[in-house]
């Protein structure tokens, strides 16, 4: 029994729907991880002690434990305390927070690397420290680490397959379901791989465009 | 205040970084519209004094007054922050390395603070920016980013950015030291123009000719004290103190 892709068109709609879920979850989680990363970085660097300490525990939880466990915790664990999230929402939150912590590490380093003359110039004009961070330091820090943040987003896309374990019919789970019916693992896993590849290319394209737009303002 | 004297008053300024005493009991007054140059060897505390005036480096002793208000007055933390931000709006500062905001255009560099702090509308802020940039001859570059400008152009934009806050006092910390020699003059011209507009200025500089040409008074600092102060004719031509003479001799030799 060799490779036979003639069966593929019949199930293409299932696969495409899976792609749509993967893209949706990835984009939502990427946005959460980006803005969450900025907020976390500010808390870690400038937050009051009362916020900083719990955050360190939180950051450890998200960096030091498997993403899979985190998804279980958010989806199955939170139900116990009355927070019953739809699976895809739990998936977005889990992925988003997980990568927010990684982005926050990058952004923290970048904030500290912004020339201190920038903060001084802003303060000299009369901006408060918060205003100077928001208007001057953070925008520059974020620009400086966009390429590695982009890499994190590609990793996020790949890890989005993990939300299949809490039952979100994204691309990987869709492929599995089709395989369950057709017994054609090779064809459909290859197809799924191709889909991930195309989504990946799309993300890289967006990333390049953003980087090109901001390159002049560095 | 109707009194024009003592527009800026520095009383017994003292500053230590740990054990290092950088400013030792410096007192100085500047009248409204006056231009004071501060000269002195590297490490003598010129920048520290300038940065103390707008509290970028807080003094460890002494008082700074501007137009009848104490800049570094003792207040609870939150109130002090509010107070100092208001004071800083009245004190423009220009740095050796320009410190333009690289992620913003020239226009945005100038409009950001007025829009944020003075609640100007976008249209009002744009008009203000265009005026200020025209004044420093940078209007044509208003949509450029700092990375697309020469050093002299950057410094002129930095001056416009400071002027857009309508400061009562301008501080210059070696505004031309980082520039290629052929770009120094365009910045000096702008500073001369400010002098003609009767802006009160304190200028730290290594350019003795420029100081002699535009300043009303020159201060020679060494090792955290004001060694000599007076009109440029006196300080440059007939200094009283040996240390001043020594410094000027070395400096002029060094410049040759
Ligand atoms: N943040 C700081 N921490 C510790 N020491 C400092 C700090 N800032 C300045 N100093 C020290 O204070 C002294 C005076 O420095 P300052 O920058 O005021 O000198 P300056 O007269 O401006 O010199 P230059 O002509 O080189 O700019 C120097 O010995 C310097 O090393
Ligand atoms: Mg200095």
CSV table of C-alpha atoms and ligand atoms in Angstrom, one decimal:
chain,number,residue,atom,x,y,z
A,1,UNK,CA,0.0,0.0,0.0
A,2,UNK,CA,1.9,3.0,-1.3
A,3,UNK,CA,1.2,6.7,-0.9
A,4,UNK,CA,-2.1,7.7,-2.4
A,5,UNK,CA,-3.2,11.3,-2.2
A,6,UNK,CA,-6.3,10.8,-4.3
A,7,UNK,CA,-8.2,10.5,-1.0
A,8,UNK,CA,-7.2,13.9,0.2
A,9,UNK,CA,-9.7,16.2,-1.5
A,10,UNK,CA,-12.6,14.4,0.2
A,11,UNK,CA,-11.4,15.4,3.6
A,12,UNK,CA,-9.8,18.8,2.6
A,13,UNK,CA,-12.6,20.8,4.3
A,14,UNK,CA,-11.8,19.1,7.7
A,15,UNK,CA,-8.2,19.9,7.3
A,16,UNK,CA,-8.8,23.5,6.3
A,17,UNK,CA,-11.1,24.0,9.2
A,18,UNK,CA,-8.3,22.6,11.4
A,19,UNK,CA,-5.9,25.2,9.8
A,20,UNK,CA,-8.4,27.9,10.6
A,21,UNK,CA,-8.5,26.9,14.2
A,22,UNK,CA,-4.7,26.7,14.3
A,23,UNK,CA,-4.3,30.1,12.8
A,24,UNK,CA,-7.0,31.7,15.0
A,25,UNK,CA,-5.5,30.2,18.2
A,26,UNK,CA,-2.0,31.1,17.2
A,27,UNK,CA,-2.8,34.7,16.3
A,28,UNK,CA,-4.8,35.2,19.5
A,29,UNK,CA,-2.2,33.6,21.7
A,30,UNK,CA,0.6,35.6,19.9
A,31,UNK,CA,-1.2,38.9,20.6
A,32,UNK,CA,-1.7,37.8,24.3
A,33,UNK,CA,1.9,36.8,24.6
A,34,UNK,CA,3.2,40.1,23.0
A,35,UNK,CA,1.2,42.5,25.2
A,36,UNK,CA,1.4,40.2,28.2
A,37,UNK,CA,5.1,40.0,27.7
A,38,UNK,CA,5.4,43.8,27.9
A,39,UNK,CA,3.2,44.0,31.0
A,40,UNK,CA,5.2,41.1,32.7
A,41,UNK,CA,8.5,42.8,31.9
A,42,UNK,CA,7.3,46.1,33.5
A,43,UNK,CA,6.1,44.2,36.6
A,44,UNK,CA,9.3,42.2,36.8
A,45,UNK,CA,11.5,45.4,36.5
A,46,UNK,CA,9.5,48.1,38.1
A,47,UNK,CA,6.5,46.5,39.9
A,48,UNK,CA,6.1,47.0,43.6
A,49,UNK,CA,7.4,44.1,45.7
A,50,UNK,CA,3.9,42.8,46.4
A,51,UNK,CA,3.4,42.3,42.7
A,52,UNK,CA,7.0,41.2,41.8
A,53,UNK,CA,7.2,38.3,44.2
A,54,UNK,CA,4.0,36.5,43.1
A,55,UNK,CA,5.1,37.2,39.5
A,56,UNK,CA,8.3,35.4,40.0
A,57,UNK,CA,6.5,32.3,41.2
A,58,UNK,CA,4.1,32.6,38.2
A,59,UNK,CA,7.0,33.0,35.8
A,60,UNK,CA,8.7,30.0,37.2
A,61,UNK,CA,5.6,28.0,36.8
A,62,UNK,CA,5.3,28.9,33.2
A,63,UNK,CA,9.0,28.4,32.3
A,64,UNK,CA,9.8,25.5,34.5
A,65,UNK,CA,6.9,23.2,33.8
A,66,UNK,CA,5.7,21.5,30.6
A,67,UNK,CA,3.2,23.5,28.6
A,68,UNK,CA,1.1,20.4,28.4
A,69,UNK,CA,0.7,20.4,32.2
A,70,UNK,CA,-0.2,24.1,32.1
A,71,UNK,CA,-2.9,23.5,29.6
A,72,UNK,CA,-4.4,20.7,31.8
A,73,UNK,CA,-4.2,23.0,34.8
A,74,UNK,CA,-6.0,25.8,33.1
A,75,UNK,CA,-8.6,23.6,31.4
A,76,UNK,CA,-9.3,20.8,33.9
A,77,UNK,CA,-7.9,22.4,37.0
A,78,UNK,CA,-9.7,25.7,37.0
A,79,UNK,CA,-13.1,24.0,36.6
A,80,UNK,CA,-12.7,22.8,40.2
A,81,UNK,CA,-12.7,26.4,41.4
A,82,UNK,CA,-15.6,27.3,39.3
A,83,UNK,CA,-13.8,28.7,36.2
A,84,UNK,CA,-15.1,26.7,33.3
A,85,UNK,CA,-13.4,27.9,30.2
A,86,UNK,CA,-14.2,26.7,26.7
A,87,UNK,CA,-11.3,24.5,25.5
A,88,UNK,CA,-10.1,27.0,22.8
A,89,UNK,CA,-10.1,29.8,25.3
A,90,UNK,CA,-8.1,27.7,27.8
A,91,UNK,CA,-5.7,26.9,25.0
A,92,UNK,CA,-5.2,30.5,24.0
A,93,UNK,CA,-4.7,31.6,27.6
A,94,UNK,CA,-2.2,28.7,28.2
A,95,UNK,CA,-0.2,29.3,25.1
A,96,UNK,CA,-0.4,33.1,25.5
A,97,UNK,CA,0.8,33.2,29.0
A,98,UNK,CA,3.4,30.6,28.5
A,99,UNK,CA,5.0,32.6,25.7
A,100,UNK,CA,4.3,35.9,27.4
A,101,UNK,CA,6.7,34.8,30.1
A,102,UNK,CA,9.4,34.0,27.4
A,103,UNK,CA,8.7,37.3,25.6
A,104,UNK,CA,8.9,39.1,28.9
A,105,UNK,CA,12.5,37.8,29.5
A,106,UNK,CA,13.5,39.2,26.1
A,107,UNK,CA,11.8,42.5,26.7
A,108,UNK,CA,13.3,42.9,30.2
A,109,UNK,CA,16.8,42.6,28.8
A,110,UNK,CA,16.0,45.0,26.0
A,111,UNK,CA,14.5,47.6,28.4
A,112,UNK,CA,17.7,47.5,30.4
A,113,UNK,CA,19.8,47.9,27.2
A,114,UNK,CA,18.0,51.0,26.0
A,115,UNK,CA,20.5,53.9,26.4
A,116,UNK,CA,19.9,55.6,29.7
A,117,UNK,CA,20.1,59.0,27.9
A,118,UNK,CA,16.7,58.2,26.5
A,119,UNK,CA,15.1,58.0,29.9
A,120,UNK,CA,17.0,61.1,30.9
A,121,UNK,CA,15.9,63.1,27.8
A,122,UNK,CA,12.3,62.1,28.5
A,123,UNK,CA,12.5,63.0,32.2
A,124,UNK,CA,14.1,66.3,31.3
A,125,UNK,CA,11.1,67.2,29.2
A,126,UNK,CA,8.9,66.6,32.2
A,127,UNK,CA,7.6,63.1,31.6
A,128,UNK,CA,7.1,60.9,34.6
A,129,UNK,CA,8.9,57.7,34.8
A,130,UNK,CA,5.8,55.8,33.7
A,131,UNK,CA,5.2,58.1,30.8
A,132,UNK,CA,8.9,57.9,29.8
A,133,UNK,CA,8.7,54.1,29.9
A,134,UNK,CA,5.5,53.9,27.9
A,135,UNK,CA,6.4,56.5,25.3
A,136,UNK,CA,10.1,56.2,24.9
A,137,UNK,CA,11.8,53.2,26.5
A,138,UNK,CA,9.4,50.3,25.9
A,139,UNK,CA,8.7,51.1,22.2
A,140,UNK,CA,12.5,51.1,21.6
A,141,UNK,CA,13.0,47.9,23.6
A,142,UNK,CA,10.2,46.1,21.8
A,143,UNK,CA,11.6,47.1,18.4
A,144,UNK,CA,15.0,45.8,19.4
A,145,UNK,CA,13.7,42.3,20.2
A,146,UNK,CA,11.2,41.8,17.5
A,147,UNK,CA,13.3,39.2,15.7
A,148,UNK,CA,13.6,36.9,18.7
A,149,UNK,CA,10.0,37.5,19.6
A,150,UNK,CA,9.2,36.4,16.0
A,151,UNK,CA,11.1,33.2,16.7
A,152,UNK,CA,9.0,32.7,19.8
A,153,UNK,CA,5.9,33.1,17.7
A,154,UNK,CA,7.0,30.4,15.3
A,155,UNK,CA,7.6,28.1,18.4
A,156,UNK,CA,4.1,29.1,19.5
A,157,UNK,CA,2.6,28.0,16.2
A,158,UNK,CA,4.3,24.6,16.6
A,159,UNK,CA,3.2,24.2,20.2
A,160,UNK,CA,-0.4,25.1,19.3
A,161,UNK,CA,-0.7,21.5,18.4
A,162,UNK,CA,-0.7,20.7,22.1
A,163,UNK,CA,-4.1,22.2,22.6
A,164,UNK,CA,-5.4,19.1,20.7
A,165,UNK,CA,-5.0,17.3,24.1
A,166,UNK,CA,-7.8,19.4,25.6
A,167,UNK,CA,-10.0,18.7,22.6
A,168,UNK,CA,-9.6,21.7,20.3
A,169,UNK,CA,-10.0,20.5,16.7
A,170,UNK,CA,-7.0,22.4,15.4
A,171,UNK,CA,-4.9,21.1,12.6
A,172,UNK,CA,-3.1,18.2,14.3
A,173,UNK,CA,-6.3,16.8,15.9
A,174,UNK,CA,-8.2,17.3,12.6
A,175,UNK,CA,-5.5,15.2,10.8
A,176,UNK,CA,-5.7,12.5,13.5
A,177,UNK,CA,-9.5,12.3,13.2
A,178,UNK,CA,-9.3,12.0,9.4
A,179,UNK,CA,-6.7,9.3,9.8
A,180,UNK,CA,-9.0,7.5,12.2
A,181,UNK,CA,-11.5,7.2,9.5
A,182,UNK,CA,-9.2,6.6,6.5
A,183,UNK,CA,-6.2,4.7,8.0
A,184,UNK,CA,-4.0,6.9,5.9
A,185,UNK,CA,-1.5,8.4,8.5
A,186,UNK,CA,1.3,9.1,6.1
A,187,UNK,CA,-0.8,11.2,3.6
A,188,UNK,CA,-2.6,13.2,6.2
A,189,UNK,CA,0.3,13.8,8.5
A,190,UNK,CA,2.3,15.0,5.5
A,191,UNK,CA,-0.6,17.2,4.5
A,192,UNK,CA,-0.7,18.7,8.0
A,193,UNK,CA,3.0,19.3,7.9
A,194,UNK,CA,2.6,21.1,4.6
A,195,UNK,CA,-0.1,23.2,6.1
A,196,UNK,CA,2.1,24.2,9.1
A,197,UNK,CA,4.8,25.0,6.6
A,198,UNK,CA,2.5,27.4,4.7
A,199,UNK,CA,1.2,29.1,7.9
A,200,UNK,CA,4.8,29.4,9.0
A,201,UNK,CA,5.7,31.1,5.7
A,202,UNK,CA,2.8,33.5,6.3
A,203,UNK,CA,4.1,34.4,9.7
A,204,UNK,CA,7.6,35.0,8.5
A,205,UNK,CA,6.2,37.3,5.8
A,206,UNK,CA,4.3,39.4,8.3
A,207,UNK,CA,7.3,39.5,10.5
A,208,UNK,CA,9.6,40.7,7.7
A,209,UNK,CA,7.2,43.4,6.8
A,210,UNK,CA,7.0,44.7,10.3
A,211,UNK,CA,10.7,44.6,10.7
A,212,UNK,CA,11.2,46.5,7.4
A,213,UNK,CA,8.8,49.1,8.5
A,214,UNK,CA,10.5,49.8,11.8
A,215,UNK,CA,14.1,49.4,10.6
A,216,UNK,CA,14.4,53.1,9.9
A,217,UNK,CA,13.2,54.1,13.3
A,218,UNK,CA,15.9,52.3,15.3
B,1,UNK,CA,8.2,88.2,40.6
B,2,UNK,CA,9.0,91.7,39.4
B,3,UNK,CA,12.6,91.4,40.5
B,4,UNK,CA,14.7,90.3,37.5
B,5,UNK,CA,17.8,89.4,39.5
B,6,UNK,CA,18.3,85.9,40.9
B,7,UNK,CA,16.2,84.2,38.3
B,8,UNK,CA,18.3,81.1,38.9
B,9,UNK,CA,19.8,80.7,42.3
B,10,UNK,CA,22.1,77.9,43.4
B,11,UNK,CA,22.9,78.0,47.1
B,12,UNK,CA,25.7,75.9,48.6
B,13,UNK,CA,25.3,73.1,46.2
B,14,UNK,CA,27.0,70.0,47.4
B,15,UNK,CA,27.0,66.6,45.7
B,16,UNK,CA,28.8,63.4,46.6
B,17,UNK,CA,28.8,60.1,44.8
B,18,UNK,CA,29.5,57.8,47.7
B,19,UNK,CA,32.7,59.1,49.2
B,20,UNK,CA,33.6,61.1,46.1
B,21,UNK,CA,32.7,64.8,46.6
B,22,UNK,CA,32.0,66.2,43.2
B,23,UNK,CA,30.5,69.5,44.0
B,24,UNK,CA,31.8,71.4,47.1
B,25,UNK,CA,29.6,74.2,48.2
B,26,UNK,CA,28.8,75.9,44.9
B,27,UNK,CA,26.7,79.1,44.8
B,28,UNK,CA,25.7,80.9,41.7
B,29,UNK,CA,23.0,83.2,40.5
B,30,UNK,CA,21.9,83.9,36.9
B,31,UNK,CA,19.7,86.8,36.0
B,32,UNK,CA,16.8,86.5,33.6
B,33,UNK,CA,18.1,86.6,30.0
B,34,UNK,CA,21.7,86.1,31.1
B,35,UNK,CA,24.0,83.6,29.5
B,36,UNK,CA,26.5,81.9,31.7
B,37,UNK,CA,29.3,79.6,30.4
B,38,UNK,CA,30.9,77.0,32.6
B,39,UNK,CA,34.3,75.9,31.7
B,40,UNK,CA,36.8,73.6,33.4
B,41,UNK,CA,38.8,70.4,33.1
B,42,UNK,CA,37.3,67.0,32.7
B,43,UNK,CA,35.9,65.6,35.9
B,44,UNK,CA,35.6,69.0,37.6
B,45,UNK,CA,31.8,68.6,38.1
B,46,UNK,CA,30.4,70.7,35.3
B,47,UNK,CA,27.9,68.1,34.1
B,48,UNK,CA,27.0,67.2,37.6
B,49,UNK,CA,26.2,70.8,38.4
B,50,UNK,CA,24.1,71.2,35.3
B,51,UNK,CA,22.2,67.9,36.0
B,52,UNK,CA,21.6,69.0,39.5
B,53,UNK,CA,19.7,72.1,38.3
B,54,UNK,CA,16.9,69.9,36.9
B,55,UNK,CA,17.4,67.2,39.5
B,56,UNK,CA,18.6,64.5,37.1
B,57,UNK,CA,21.4,64.1,39.7
B,58,UNK,CA,19.9,65.1,43.1
B,59,UNK,CA,22.1,67.3,45.2
B,60,UNK,CA,23.2,65.9,48.6
B,61,UNK,CA,23.1,69.5,50.0
B,62,UNK,CA,22.1,72.9,49.0
B,63,UNK,CA,19.2,74.5,47.2
B,64,UNK,CA,18.3,75.3,43.6
B,65,UNK,CA,15.8,78.0,42.8
B,66,UNK,CA,14.2,79.0,39.6
B,67,UNK,CA,12.0,82.1,39.2
B,68,UNK,CA,11.2,82.1,42.9
B,69,UNK,CA,10.4,78.4,43.2
B,70,UNK,CA,12.7,75.9,44.8
B,71,UNK,CA,13.4,73.1,42.4
B,72,UNK,CA,14.7,70.5,44.9
B,73,UNK,CA,12.4,71.2,47.8
B,74,UNK,CA,11.6,68.6,50.3
B,75,UNK,CA,8.3,66.9,49.7
B,76,UNK,CA,6.7,63.5,50.2
B,77,UNK,CA,7.7,61.2,47.3
B,78,UNK,CA,4.5,61.5,45.2
B,79,UNK,CA,4.2,65.2,45.6
B,80,UNK,CA,7.8,65.7,44.8
B,81,UNK,CA,7.5,63.7,41.6
B,82,UNK,CA,4.6,65.9,40.5
B,83,UNK,CA,6.5,69.0,41.5
B,84,UNK,CA,9.7,68.0,39.7
B,85,UNK,CA,8.0,67.1,36.5
B,86,UNK,CA,6.4,70.5,36.5
B,87,UNK,CA,9.8,72.2,37.2
B,88,UNK,CA,11.5,70.2,34.4
B,89,UNK,CA,9.0,71.4,31.9
B,90,UNK,CA,10.4,74.8,32.6
B,91,UNK,CA,14.0,73.8,32.2
B,92,UNK,CA,15.2,72.7,28.8
B,93,UNK,CA,18.2,70.5,28.5
B,94,UNK,CA,20.4,69.7,25.6
B,95,UNK,CA,22.9,66.8,25.8
B,96,UNK,CA,26.2,66.1,24.2
B,97,UNK,CA,24.8,63.0,22.5
B,98,UNK,CA,21.5,64.6,21.5
B,99,UNK,CA,19.3,61.8,22.9
B,100,UNK,CA,16.7,62.1,20.2
B,101,UNK,CA,14.0,59.4,20.3
B,102,UNK,CA,15.0,57.2,17.4
B,103,UNK,CA,11.6,55.5,17.1
B,104,UNK,CA,9.9,58.8,16.4
B,105,UNK,CA,10.1,61.2,13.5
B,106,UNK,CA,11.5,64.7,13.9
B,107,UNK,CA,7.9,66.0,14.2
B,108,UNK,CA,7.0,63.4,16.8
B,109,UNK,CA,10.1,64.1,18.8
B,110,UNK,CA,9.0,67.7,19.1
B,111,UNK,CA,5.3,67.2,19.6
B,112,UNK,CA,5.3,64.3,22.0
B,113,UNK,CA,5.9,66.1,25.3
B,114,UNK,CA,3.7,69.1,24.6
B,115,UNK,CA,0.8,66.8,23.6
B,116,UNK,CA,1.3,64.6,26.6
B,117,UNK,CA,2.0,67.2,29.2
B,118,UNK,CA,0.4,70.4,28.0
B,119,UNK,CA,-2.8,68.8,26.5
B,120,UNK,CA,-2.2,70.4,23.2
B,121,UNK,CA,-4.3,69.1,20.3
B,122,UNK,CA,-2.5,67.4,17.5
B,123,UNK,CA,-3.0,70.5,15.3
B,124,UNK,CA,-1.7,72.8,17.9
B,125,UNK,CA,1.3,70.6,18.6
B,126,UNK,CA,2.1,70.4,14.9
B,127,UNK,CA,2.0,74.1,14.6
B,128,UNK,CA,4.3,74.5,17.5
B,129,UNK,CA,6.7,71.9,16.2
B,130,UNK,CA,6.8,73.6,12.8
B,131,UNK,CA,7.5,77.0,14.4
B,132,UNK,CA,10.3,75.5,16.5
B,133,UNK,CA,11.8,73.5,13.7
B,134,UNK,CA,11.7,76.5,11.5
B,135,UNK,CA,13.5,78.5,14.1
B,136,UNK,CA,16.4,76.0,14.1
B,137,UNK,CA,16.3,75.6,10.3
B,138,UNK,CA,15.1,72.0,10.4
B,139,UNK,CA,11.6,72.4,9.0
B,140,UNK,CA,12.4,70.6,5.7
B,141,UNK,CA,13.4,67.5,7.7
B,142,UNK,CA,10.2,67.3,9.8
B,143,UNK,CA,9.2,63.8,8.5
B,144,UNK,CA,12.7,62.3,8.8
B,145,UNK,CA,13.8,59.9,11.5
B,146,UNK,CA,16.8,60.8,13.6
B,147,UNK,CA,18.9,58.0,12.0
B,148,UNK,CA,18.6,60.0,8.7
B,149,UNK,CA,20.1,63.2,10.1
B,150,UNK,CA,23.6,64.4,10.6
B,151,UNK,CA,24.9,65.2,14.1
B,152,UNK,CA,24.4,68.9,13.7
B,153,UNK,CA,20.9,68.4,12.5
B,154,UNK,CA,20.1,66.0,15.3
B,155,UNK,CA,21.3,68.6,17.8
B,156,UNK,CA,19.2,71.3,16.2
B,157,UNK,CA,16.2,69.1,16.5
B,158,UNK,CA,17.0,68.3,20.1
B,159,UNK,CA,17.1,72.1,20.8
B,160,UNK,CA,13.7,72.5,19.1
B,161,UNK,CA,12.3,69.7,21.1
B,162,UNK,CA,13.4,71.4,24.3
B,163,UNK,CA,12.1,74.8,23.1
B,164,UNK,CA,8.7,73.4,22.3
B,165,UNK,CA,8.1,73.1,26.1
B,166,UNK,CA,8.6,76.9,26.3
B,167,UNK,CA,11.2,76.6,29.0
B,168,UNK,CA,12.3,79.5,31.2
B,169,UNK,CA,15.9,78.2,31.3
B,170,UNK,CA,18.0,76.2,28.9
B,171,UNK,CA,20.9,74.0,29.9
B,172,UNK,CA,23.5,72.9,27.4
B,173,UNK,CA,26.0,70.2,28.3
B,174,UNK,CA,28.7,70.3,25.7
B,175,UNK,CA,26.2,70.5,22.9
B,176,UNK,CA,28.8,70.5,20.2
B,177,UNK,CA,31.5,68.2,21.6
B,178,UNK,CA,30.3,65.1,19.8
B,179,UNK,CA,30.0,66.9,16.4
B,180,UNK,CA,32.4,66.8,13.5
B,181,UNK,CA,34.2,70.2,13.4
B,182,UNK,CA,32.3,71.3,10.3
B,183,UNK,CA,29.0,70.8,12.0
B,184,UNK,CA,29.7,72.8,15.1
B,185,UNK,CA,28.9,76.1,13.6
B,186,UNK,CA,25.3,75.4,12.6
B,187,UNK,CA,24.5,74.5,16.2
B,188,UNK,CA,26.4,77.5,17.6
B,189,UNK,CA,24.4,79.7,15.2
B,190,UNK,CA,21.2,78.4,16.7
B,191,UNK,CA,22.4,79.0,20.2
B,192,UNK,CA,23.4,82.6,19.2
B,193,UNK,CA,19.9,83.1,18.0
B,194,UNK,CA,18.5,81.9,21.3
B,195,UNK,CA,20.8,84.4,23.0
B,196,UNK,CA,19.4,87.2,20.8
B,197,UNK,CA,15.9,86.1,21.9
B,198,UNK,CA,17.1,86.7,25.5
B,199,UNK,CA,16.8,83.0,26.6
B,200,UNK,CA,18.4,82.4,29.9
B,201,UNK,CA,21.1,79.8,29.4
B,202,UNK,CA,23.7,77.9,31.2
B,203,UNK,CA,26.2,76.5,28.9
B,204,UNK,CA,28.9,73.9,29.7
B,205,UNK,CA,31.4,74.2,26.9
B,206,UNK,CA,35.0,73.6,25.7
B,207,UNK,CA,34.7,76.2,23.1
B,208,UNK,CA,36.3,79.3,24.5
B,209,UNK,CA,35.8,81.4,21.4
B,210,UNK,CA,32.1,80.7,21.4
B,211,UNK,CA,31.8,81.3,25.2
B,212,UNK,CA,33.6,84.6,24.8
B,213,UNK,CA,31.3,85.7,22.0
B,214,UNK,CA,27.9,84.9,23.5
B,215,UNK,CA,28.2,84.8,27.2
B,216,UNK,CA,27.7,87.5,29.8
B,217,UNK,CA,29.6,85.6,32.4
B,218,UNK,CA,32.1,82.8,32.6
B,219,UNK,CA,32.6,80.3,35.5
B,220,UNK,CA,35.8,78.4,35.8
B,221,UNK,CA,35.3,75.2,37.8
B,222,UNK,CA,37.9,72.8,39.1
B,223,UNK,CA,37.6,69.9,41.4
B,224,UNK,CA,34.1,70.8,42.4
B,225,UNK,CA,34.6,74.4,43.2
B,226,UNK,CA,34.1,77.6,41.3
B,227,UNK,CA,37.7,78.9,41.0
B,228,UNK,CA,36.9,82.1,39.2
B,229,UNK,CA,33.9,83.9,37.7
B,230,UNK,CA,33.5,87.1,35.8
B,231,UNK,CA,32.8,88.6,32.4
B,232,UNK,CA,34.5,86.8,29.5
B,233,UNK,CA,36.9,89.7,28.9
B,234,UNK,CA,38.3,89.2,32.3
B,235,UNK,CA,38.3,85.5,32.7
B,236,UNK,CA,39.7,84.7,29.3
B,237,UNK,CA,42.1,87.7,28.9
B,238,UNK,CA,43.1,88.6,32.4
B,239,UNK,CA,42.3,85.7,34.8
B,240,UNK,CA,43.1,86.5,38.4
B,241,UNK,CA,43.7,82.9,39.5
B,242,UNK,CA,46.7,80.8,38.6
B,243,UNK,CA,44.6,77.7,38.1
B,244,UNK,CA,42.5,79.5,35.5
B,245,UNK,CA,45.5,80.8,33.7
B,246,UNK,CA,47.0,77.3,33.7
B,247,UNK,CA,43.8,75.7,32.4
B,248,UNK,CA,43.4,78.3,29.6
B,249,UNK,CA,47.0,78.0,28.6
B,250,UNK,CA,46.8,74.2,28.3
B,251,UNK,CA,43.5,74.3,26.7
B,252,UNK,CA,44.6,76.8,24.0
B,253,UNK,CA,47.7,74.8,23.4
B,254,UNK,CA,45.7,71.6,23.2
B,255,UNK,CA,43.4,73.2,20.7
B,256,UNK,CA,46.2,74.0,18.4
C,1,LIG,N1,26.8,58.7,38.4
C,1,LIG,C1,28.0,58.8,38.9
C,1,LIG,N2,28.5,58.0,39.8
C,1,LIG,C2,29.7,58.1,40.3
C,1,LIG,N3,30.6,59.1,40.0
C,1,LIG,C3,30.1,60.0,39.1
C,1,LIG,C4,28.8,59.9,38.5
C,1,LIG,N4,28.7,61.0,37.7
C,1,LIG,C5,29.8,61.6,37.7
C,1,LIG,N5,30.7,61.1,38.6
C,1,LIG,C6,32.0,61.6,38.9
C,1,LIG,O1,31.9,62.9,39.2
C,1,LIG,C7,33.0,63.7,38.8
C,1,LIG,C8,32.5,64.9,38.0
C,1,LIG,O2,31.9,64.4,36.8
C,1,LIG,P1,31.3,65.4,35.8
C,1,LIG,O3,30.6,64.5,34.7
C,1,LIG,O4,30.4,66.3,36.4
C,1,LIG,O5,32.5,66.1,35.2
C,1,LIG,P2,32.6,67.1,34.0
C,1,LIG,O6,33.2,68.4,34.5
C,1,LIG,O7,31.3,67.3,33.3
C,1,LIG,O8,33.7,66.4,33.0
C,1,LIG,P3,33.7,66.3,31.4
C,1,LIG,O9,34.4,67.6,31.0
C,1,LIG,O10,34.6,65.2,31.2
C,1,LIG,O11,32.3,66.1,30.9
C,1,LIG,C9,33.9,62.7,38.0
C,1,LIG,O12,35.0,62.3,38.8
C,1,LIG,C10,33.0,61.6,37.7
C,1,LIG,O13,33.7,60.4,37.6
C,2,LIG,MG1,30.6,66.6,31.4
